[in-house]
């Protein structure tokens, strides 16, 4: 009987595991293999070069610039995005004034605000990047025009053309396009927390800030931790690549000021026809991503709270 049960379970698992191995594991293995070659990506011919690509990568100034920018994104993006999302979600669910028959409630119009915050998720990141590219235009963009109209012309800047500002402009776009998703996610989590917890805390004299740090955040910690990893992967992956590629000019902005690792992999493979070296950079990106996920999961580990 037990033997038949395990064979039945294995029959269900063999197909998805085989598909996972073919479409996920095998491409990683191939990438690591090609990172030891001088493959151009256009010809079937290549030669094994050992660790030459890795030595070249460690001496590549553009690689280190891209790595620095990617690390900056992976540190700041989750922090700002999740912080804003937690604040908005808390206000929408718990931060409203006391009303008749309900001691704990969200702000008025919270349903509308949830839709408004989530709206950027409906748009493709390419469309969002294009819209903000027009907004940041130094001559006819909405931002500089607004600053001029309100008499703050001295604050006008060539936003995407300034090496000191370009990456932060891209970061603003990524925050704007993703914060709504986490507002809805955290709102769903907060809605499942019993209102009795908040009402008891408020009766004991706790402030809204105290209830957030003593009740809401501990009970949402698993969701926040997962969101942190997810945001980090976005910052190291396609979202950051798309925003930089669409919004900034040249090879990763002025003087590579917005170059990130995914963009550098793309440019090395398809612009420079150095697919072997590009996969080496990709291996470096994989290591950074895994290290980030491991650190977040390790530092965020705590005893699970249930209610």
Tab-separated table of C-alpha atoms in Angstrom:
chain	number	residue	atom	x	y	z
A	1	UNK	CA	0.000	0.000	0.000
A	2	UNK	CA	2.740	2.491	1.011
A	3	UNK	CA	4.861	1.522	-1.991
A	4	UNK	CA	1.932	2.174	-4.308
A	5	UNK	CA	1.318	5.593	-2.688
A	6	UNK	CA	4.878	6.781	-3.280
A	7	UNK	CA	4.799	5.548	-6.863
A	8	UNK	CA	1.550	7.479	-7.400
A	9	UNK	CA	3.119	10.691	-5.989
A	10	UNK	CA	6.262	10.189	-8.081
A	11	UNK	CA	4.115	9.829	-11.199
A	12	UNK	CA	2.676	13.311	-10.621
A	13	UNK	CA	6.063	14.873	-9.857
A	14	UNK	CA	8.173	13.429	-12.655
A	15	UNK	CA	6.737	15.610	-15.451
A	16	UNK	CA	6.945	19.015	-13.665
A	17	UNK	CA	10.399	18.174	-12.305
A	18	UNK	CA	11.564	17.186	-15.791
A	19	UNK	CA	10.194	20.447	-17.254
A	20	UNK	CA	11.865	22.434	-14.457
A	21	UNK	CA	15.172	20.692	-15.110
A	22	UNK	CA	14.998	21.315	-18.880
A	23	UNK	CA	13.815	24.932	-18.851
A	24	UNK	CA	15.383	26.231	-15.610
A	25	UNK	CA	18.304	24.131	-14.412
A	26	UNK	CA	19.777	23.298	-17.821
A	27	UNK	CA	20.047	26.955	-19.017
A	28	UNK	CA	21.977	27.760	-15.819
A	29	UNK	CA	24.341	24.857	-16.480
A	30	UNK	CA	24.806	26.001	-20.088
A	31	UNK	CA	25.540	29.565	-18.984
A	32	UNK	CA	28.226	28.416	-16.579
A	33	UNK	CA	29.725	26.251	-19.334
A	34	UNK	CA	29.778	29.057	-21.919
A	35	UNK	CA	31.340	31.424	-19.386
A	36	UNK	CA	34.574	29.457	-19.862
A	37	UNK	CA	34.583	30.013	-23.656
A	38	UNK	CA	35.196	32.807	-26.169
A	39	UNK	CA	31.853	32.176	-27.911
A	40	UNK	CA	30.541	35.113	-29.950
A	41	UNK	CA	26.917	33.989	-29.829
A	42	UNK	CA	26.705	34.137	-33.634
A	43	UNK	CA	28.920	31.237	-34.614
A	44	UNK	CA	28.681	27.614	-33.518
A	45	UNK	CA	32.464	27.591	-33.123
A	46	UNK	CA	34.077	28.494	-29.820
A	47	UNK	CA	37.186	27.730	-27.811
A	48	UNK	CA	37.641	26.996	-24.134
A	49	UNK	CA	39.554	29.835	-22.429
A	50	UNK	CA	39.391	28.680	-18.824
A	51	UNK	CA	39.112	31.476	-16.281
A	52	UNK	CA	40.190	34.238	-18.680
A	53	UNK	CA	36.666	35.700	-18.787
A	54	UNK	CA	36.506	35.826	-15.005
A	55	UNK	CA	39.906	37.543	-14.809
A	56	UNK	CA	38.718	40.042	-17.419
A	57	UNK	CA	35.516	40.665	-15.467
A	58	UNK	CA	37.390	41.417	-12.248
A	59	UNK	CA	39.473	44.025	-14.110
A	60	UNK	CA	36.529	45.543	-15.989
A	61	UNK	CA	35.708	49.048	-14.723
A	62	UNK	CA	32.279	49.027	-16.397
A	63	UNK	CA	31.428	45.775	-14.638
A	64	UNK	CA	32.263	47.276	-11.252
A	65	UNK	CA	30.261	50.410	-12.058
A	66	UNK	CA	27.285	48.278	-13.072
A	67	UNK	CA	27.655	46.152	-9.949
A	68	UNK	CA	27.767	49.270	-7.778
A	69	UNK	CA	24.574	50.599	-9.352
A	70	UNK	CA	22.819	47.237	-9.033
A	71	UNK	CA	23.781	46.972	-5.355
A	72	UNK	CA	22.517	50.525	-4.773
A	73	UNK	CA	19.198	49.609	-6.381
A	74	UNK	CA	18.882	46.387	-4.424
A	75	UNK	CA	19.507	48.230	-1.150
A	76	UNK	CA	17.318	51.294	-1.697
A	77	UNK	CA	14.450	50.034	-3.867
A	78	UNK	CA	13.047	47.438	-1.427
A	79	UNK	CA	13.561	49.776	1.535
A	80	UNK	CA	11.706	52.741	0.002
A	81	UNK	CA	9.063	50.726	-1.886
A	82	UNK	CA	8.075	48.466	0.993
A	83	UNK	CA	8.224	51.337	3.477
A	84	UNK	CA	5.806	53.414	1.403
A	85	UNK	CA	3.584	50.387	0.748
A	86	UNK	CA	3.353	49.559	4.470
A	87	UNK	CA	2.502	53.172	5.301
A	88	UNK	CA	-0.199	53.447	2.634
A	89	UNK	CA	-1.667	50.029	3.442
A	90	UNK	CA	-1.770	50.843	7.163
A	91	UNK	CA	-3.563	54.128	6.503
A	92	UNK	CA	-6.030	52.447	4.163
A	93	UNK	CA	-6.910	49.745	6.677
A	94	UNK	CA	-6.239	51.013	10.184
A	95	UNK	CA	-5.215	54.665	10.054
A	96	UNK	CA	-8.641	56.299	9.766
A	97	UNK	CA	-10.426	58.234	12.451
A	98	UNK	CA	-12.849	56.557	14.828
A	99	UNK	CA	-16.313	56.314	13.312
A	100	UNK	CA	-19.681	55.328	14.654
A	101	UNK	CA	-19.734	51.616	15.361
A	102	UNK	CA	-16.095	51.069	14.338
A	103	UNK	CA	-13.108	51.982	16.488
A	104	UNK	CA	-10.617	50.763	13.859
A	105	UNK	CA	-11.115	51.681	10.232
A	106	UNK	CA	-9.246	52.971	7.228
A	107	UNK	CA	-9.271	56.478	5.787
A	108	UNK	CA	-12.318	57.576	3.832
A	109	UNK	CA	-12.254	56.513	0.197
A	110	UNK	CA	-9.791	53.692	0.872
A	111	UNK	CA	-11.307	51.509	-1.869
A	112	UNK	CA	-10.670	54.223	-4.454
A	113	UNK	CA	-7.118	54.733	-3.216
A	114	UNK	CA	-6.365	51.027	-3.568
A	115	UNK	CA	-7.422	51.160	-7.224
A	116	UNK	CA	-5.397	54.333	-7.795
A	117	UNK	CA	-2.267	52.849	-6.210
A	118	UNK	CA	-2.624	49.607	-8.162
A	119	UNK	CA	-3.203	51.334	-11.522
A	120	UNK	CA	0.525	51.440	-12.531
A	121	UNK	CA	0.534	47.638	-12.376
A	122	UNK	CA	-1.841	47.594	-15.340
A	123	UNK	CA	0.720	49.430	-17.478
A	124	UNK	CA	3.769	47.797	-19.005
A	125	UNK	CA	7.086	48.966	-17.552
A	126	UNK	CA	8.042	50.043	-21.087
A	127	UNK	CA	5.053	52.407	-21.269
A	128	UNK	CA	5.777	53.745	-17.784
A	129	UNK	CA	9.428	54.357	-18.678
A	130	UNK	CA	8.454	56.186	-21.872
A	131	UNK	CA	5.965	58.403	-20.031
A	132	UNK	CA	8.534	59.378	-17.422
A	133	UNK	CA	11.164	59.911	-20.101
A	134	UNK	CA	8.916	62.632	-21.532
A	135	UNK	CA	8.260	64.016	-18.039
A	136	UNK	CA	12.006	64.301	-17.346
A	137	UNK	CA	12.749	65.992	-20.702
A	138	UNK	CA	14.848	69.089	-19.846
A	139	UNK	CA	13.220	71.400	-22.424
A	140	UNK	CA	9.582	70.354	-22.732
A	141	UNK	CA	9.114	67.906	-19.855
A	142	UNK	CA	6.377	68.255	-17.275
A	143	UNK	CA	8.784	68.407	-14.322
A	144	UNK	CA	10.880	71.346	-15.506
A	145	UNK	CA	7.804	73.113	-16.870
A	146	UNK	CA	6.067	72.814	-13.496
A	147	UNK	CA	9.122	74.080	-11.631
A	148	UNK	CA	9.307	77.073	-13.974
A	149	UNK	CA	5.580	77.796	-13.612
A	150	UNK	CA	5.746	77.917	-9.800
A	151	UNK	CA	8.826	80.136	-9.801
A	152	UNK	CA	11.335	77.424	-8.902
A	153	UNK	CA	13.268	77.596	-12.144
A	154	UNK	CA	16.559	77.363	-10.277
A	155	UNK	CA	15.708	73.722	-9.481
A	156	UNK	CA	15.406	72.774	-13.154
A	157	UNK	CA	17.888	70.162	-14.315
A	158	UNK	CA	18.794	67.827	-17.145
A	159	UNK	CA	17.457	64.971	-15.046
A	160	UNK	CA	18.350	61.953	-17.166
A	161	UNK	CA	21.436	63.637	-18.583
A	162	UNK	CA	23.008	64.399	-15.213
A	163	UNK	CA	25.305	61.556	-14.079
A	164	UNK	CA	24.536	62.356	-10.446
A	165	UNK	CA	20.740	62.271	-10.881
A	166	UNK	CA	19.993	59.829	-13.705
A	167	UNK	CA	20.029	56.639	-11.632
A	168	UNK	CA	17.815	58.174	-8.939
A	169	UNK	CA	15.324	59.272	-11.605
A	170	UNK	CA	15.155	55.668	-12.791
A	171	UNK	CA	14.691	54.573	-9.192
A	172	UNK	CA	11.715	56.924	-8.771
A	173	UNK	CA	10.054	55.312	-11.793
A	174	UNK	CA	10.597	51.792	-10.440
A	175	UNK	CA	9.172	52.783	-7.051
A	176	UNK	CA	6.119	54.436	-8.627
A	177	UNK	CA	5.410	51.409	-10.821
A	178	UNK	CA	5.712	48.758	-8.088
A	179	UNK	CA	4.519	50.295	-4.819
A	180	UNK	CA	0.834	49.770	-5.690
A	181	UNK	CA	1.249	46.004	-5.914
A	182	UNK	CA	2.580	45.835	-2.363
A	183	UNK	CA	-0.097	48.214	-1.086
A	184	UNK	CA	-2.739	45.729	-2.235
A	185	UNK	CA	-0.694	42.768	-0.944
A	186	UNK	CA	-0.171	44.276	2.510
A	187	UNK	CA	-3.780	45.474	2.631
A	188	UNK	CA	-4.947	41.901	2.143
A	189	UNK	CA	-2.662	40.792	4.967
A	190	UNK	CA	-3.837	43.545	7.311
A	191	UNK	CA	-7.480	42.777	6.578
A	192	UNK	CA	-6.931	39.278	7.987
A	193	UNK	CA	-5.617	40.598	11.327
A	194	UNK	CA	-8.456	40.571	13.921
A	195	UNK	CA	-9.672	44.079	14.719
A	196	UNK	CA	-9.865	43.044	18.375
A	197	UNK	CA	-6.071	43.302	18.589
A	198	UNK	CA	-6.116	46.942	17.536
A	199	UNK	CA	-9.129	47.845	19.673
A	200	UNK	CA	-7.540	46.313	22.765
A	201	UNK	CA	-4.290	48.183	22.131
A	202	UNK	CA	-6.094	51.490	21.582
A	203	UNK	CA	-8.106	51.018	24.786
A	204	UNK	CA	-4.805	50.529	26.638
A	205	UNK	CA	-3.631	53.899	25.315
A	206	UNK	CA	-1.392	52.741	22.452
A	207	UNK	CA	-0.875	55.171	19.570
A	208	UNK	CA	-1.253	54.310	15.890
A	209	UNK	CA	2.527	54.141	15.556
A	210	UNK	CA	2.761	51.722	18.470
A	211	UNK	CA	0.054	49.474	17.036
A	212	UNK	CA	1.905	49.415	13.719
A	213	UNK	CA	5.225	48.282	15.205
A	214	UNK	CA	3.748	46.035	17.906
A	215	UNK	CA	0.873	44.408	16.011
A	216	UNK	CA	0.834	45.015	12.267
A	217	UNK	CA	4.491	44.594	11.352
A	218	UNK	CA	5.151	41.427	13.432
A	219	UNK	CA	2.042	39.709	12.033
A	220	UNK	CA	2.943	40.740	8.458
A	221	UNK	CA	6.635	39.936	8.758
A	222	UNK	CA	6.597	36.837	6.521
A	223	UNK	CA	4.847	38.798	3.767
A	224	UNK	CA	7.293	41.710	4.126
A	225	UNK	CA	10.250	39.358	3.952
A	226	UNK	CA	8.947	37.712	0.773
A	227	UNK	CA	8.280	41.147	-0.708
A	228	UNK	CA	11.834	42.208	0.106
A	229	UNK	CA	13.271	39.266	-1.822
A	230	UNK	CA	10.872	39.872	-4.716
A	231	UNK	CA	11.795	43.564	-4.921
A	232	UNK	CA	15.473	42.693	-4.830
A	233	UNK	CA	15.065	40.313	-7.744
A	234	UNK	CA	13.205	43.035	-9.682
A	235	UNK	CA	16.032	45.481	-8.953
A	236	UNK	CA	18.560	42.953	-10.254
A	237	UNK	CA	16.458	41.786	-13.189
A	238	UNK	CA	14.240	42.772	-16.057
A	239	UNK	CA	12.493	45.755	-14.424
A	240	UNK	CA	15.723	47.670	-13.841
A	241	UNK	CA	17.055	46.658	-17.264
A	242	UNK	CA	13.919	47.867	-19.067
A	243	UNK	CA	13.731	51.189	-17.240
A	244	UNK	CA	17.396	52.003	-17.868
A	245	UNK	CA	17.309	50.841	-21.492
A	246	UNK	CA	14.209	52.896	-22.343
A	247	UNK	CA	14.758	56.026	-20.279
A	248	UNK	CA	18.481	56.756	-20.521
A	249	UNK	CA	20.573	57.510	-23.573
A	250	UNK	CA	23.868	56.001	-24.622
A	251	UNK	CA	25.496	52.953	-23.051
A	252	UNK	CA	23.737	53.031	-19.723
A	253	UNK	CA	23.270	56.762	-19.326
A	254	UNK	CA	25.936	59.476	-19.407
A	255	UNK	CA	29.334	57.963	-18.552
A	256	UNK	CA	27.675	54.630	-17.622
A	257	UNK	CA	26.003	56.395	-14.689
A	258	UNK	CA	22.890	54.186	-14.953
A	259	UNK	CA	24.466	50.983	-16.224
A	260	UNK	CA	23.264	47.926	-14.273
A	261	UNK	CA	24.357	44.320	-14.538
A	262	UNK	CA	21.419	43.046	-16.667
A	263	UNK	CA	21.945	45.880	-19.155
A	264	UNK	CA	25.679	45.215	-19.322
A	265	UNK	CA	25.005	41.525	-19.993
A	266	UNK	CA	22.677	42.489	-22.854
A	267	UNK	CA	25.122	44.995	-24.355
A	268	UNK	CA	28.074	42.632	-24.125
A	269	UNK	CA	26.184	39.780	-25.783
A	270	UNK	CA	24.240	41.573	-28.538
A	271	UNK	CA	26.166	44.798	-29.143
A	272	UNK	CA	29.724	43.536	-28.690
A	273	UNK	CA	29.088	39.900	-29.800
A	274	UNK	CA	30.894	38.522	-26.738
A	275	UNK	CA	28.365	35.965	-25.560
A	276	UNK	CA	30.958	34.009	-23.605
A	277	UNK	CA	31.980	37.050	-21.589
A	278	UNK	CA	28.316	38.074	-21.215
A	279	UNK	CA	27.483	34.732	-19.605
A	280	UNK	CA	30.401	35.300	-17.217
A	281	UNK	CA	28.810	38.576	-16.127
A	282	UNK	CA	25.507	36.710	-15.892
A	283	UNK	CA	27.099	34.216	-13.511
A	284	UNK	CA	28.252	37.156	-11.403
A	285	UNK	CA	24.693	38.507	-11.433
A	286	UNK	CA	23.389	35.092	-10.344
A	287	UNK	CA	25.809	35.040	-7.403
A	288	UNK	CA	24.779	38.560	-6.320
A	289	UNK	CA	21.084	37.624	-6.516
A	290	UNK	CA	21.547	34.442	-4.500
A	291	UNK	CA	23.634	36.244	-1.885
A	292	UNK	CA	20.978	38.941	-1.546
A	293	UNK	CA	18.175	36.398	-1.104
A	294	UNK	CA	20.228	34.400	1.414
A	295	UNK	CA	21.098	37.498	3.477
A	296	UNK	CA	17.479	38.728	3.545
A	297	UNK	CA	16.132	35.316	4.541
A	298	UNK	CA	18.837	34.922	7.202
A	299	UNK	CA	18.554	38.374	8.757
A	300	UNK	CA	14.758	38.349	8.553
A	301	UNK	CA	14.354	34.995	10.260
A	302	UNK	CA	12.227	35.151	13.402
A	303	UNK	CA	9.725	33.050	15.268
A	304	UNK	CA	6.473	32.682	13.380
A	305	UNK	CA	3.508	34.431	14.969
A	306	UNK	CA	0.026	32.970	14.642
A	307	UNK	CA	-3.391	34.369	15.481
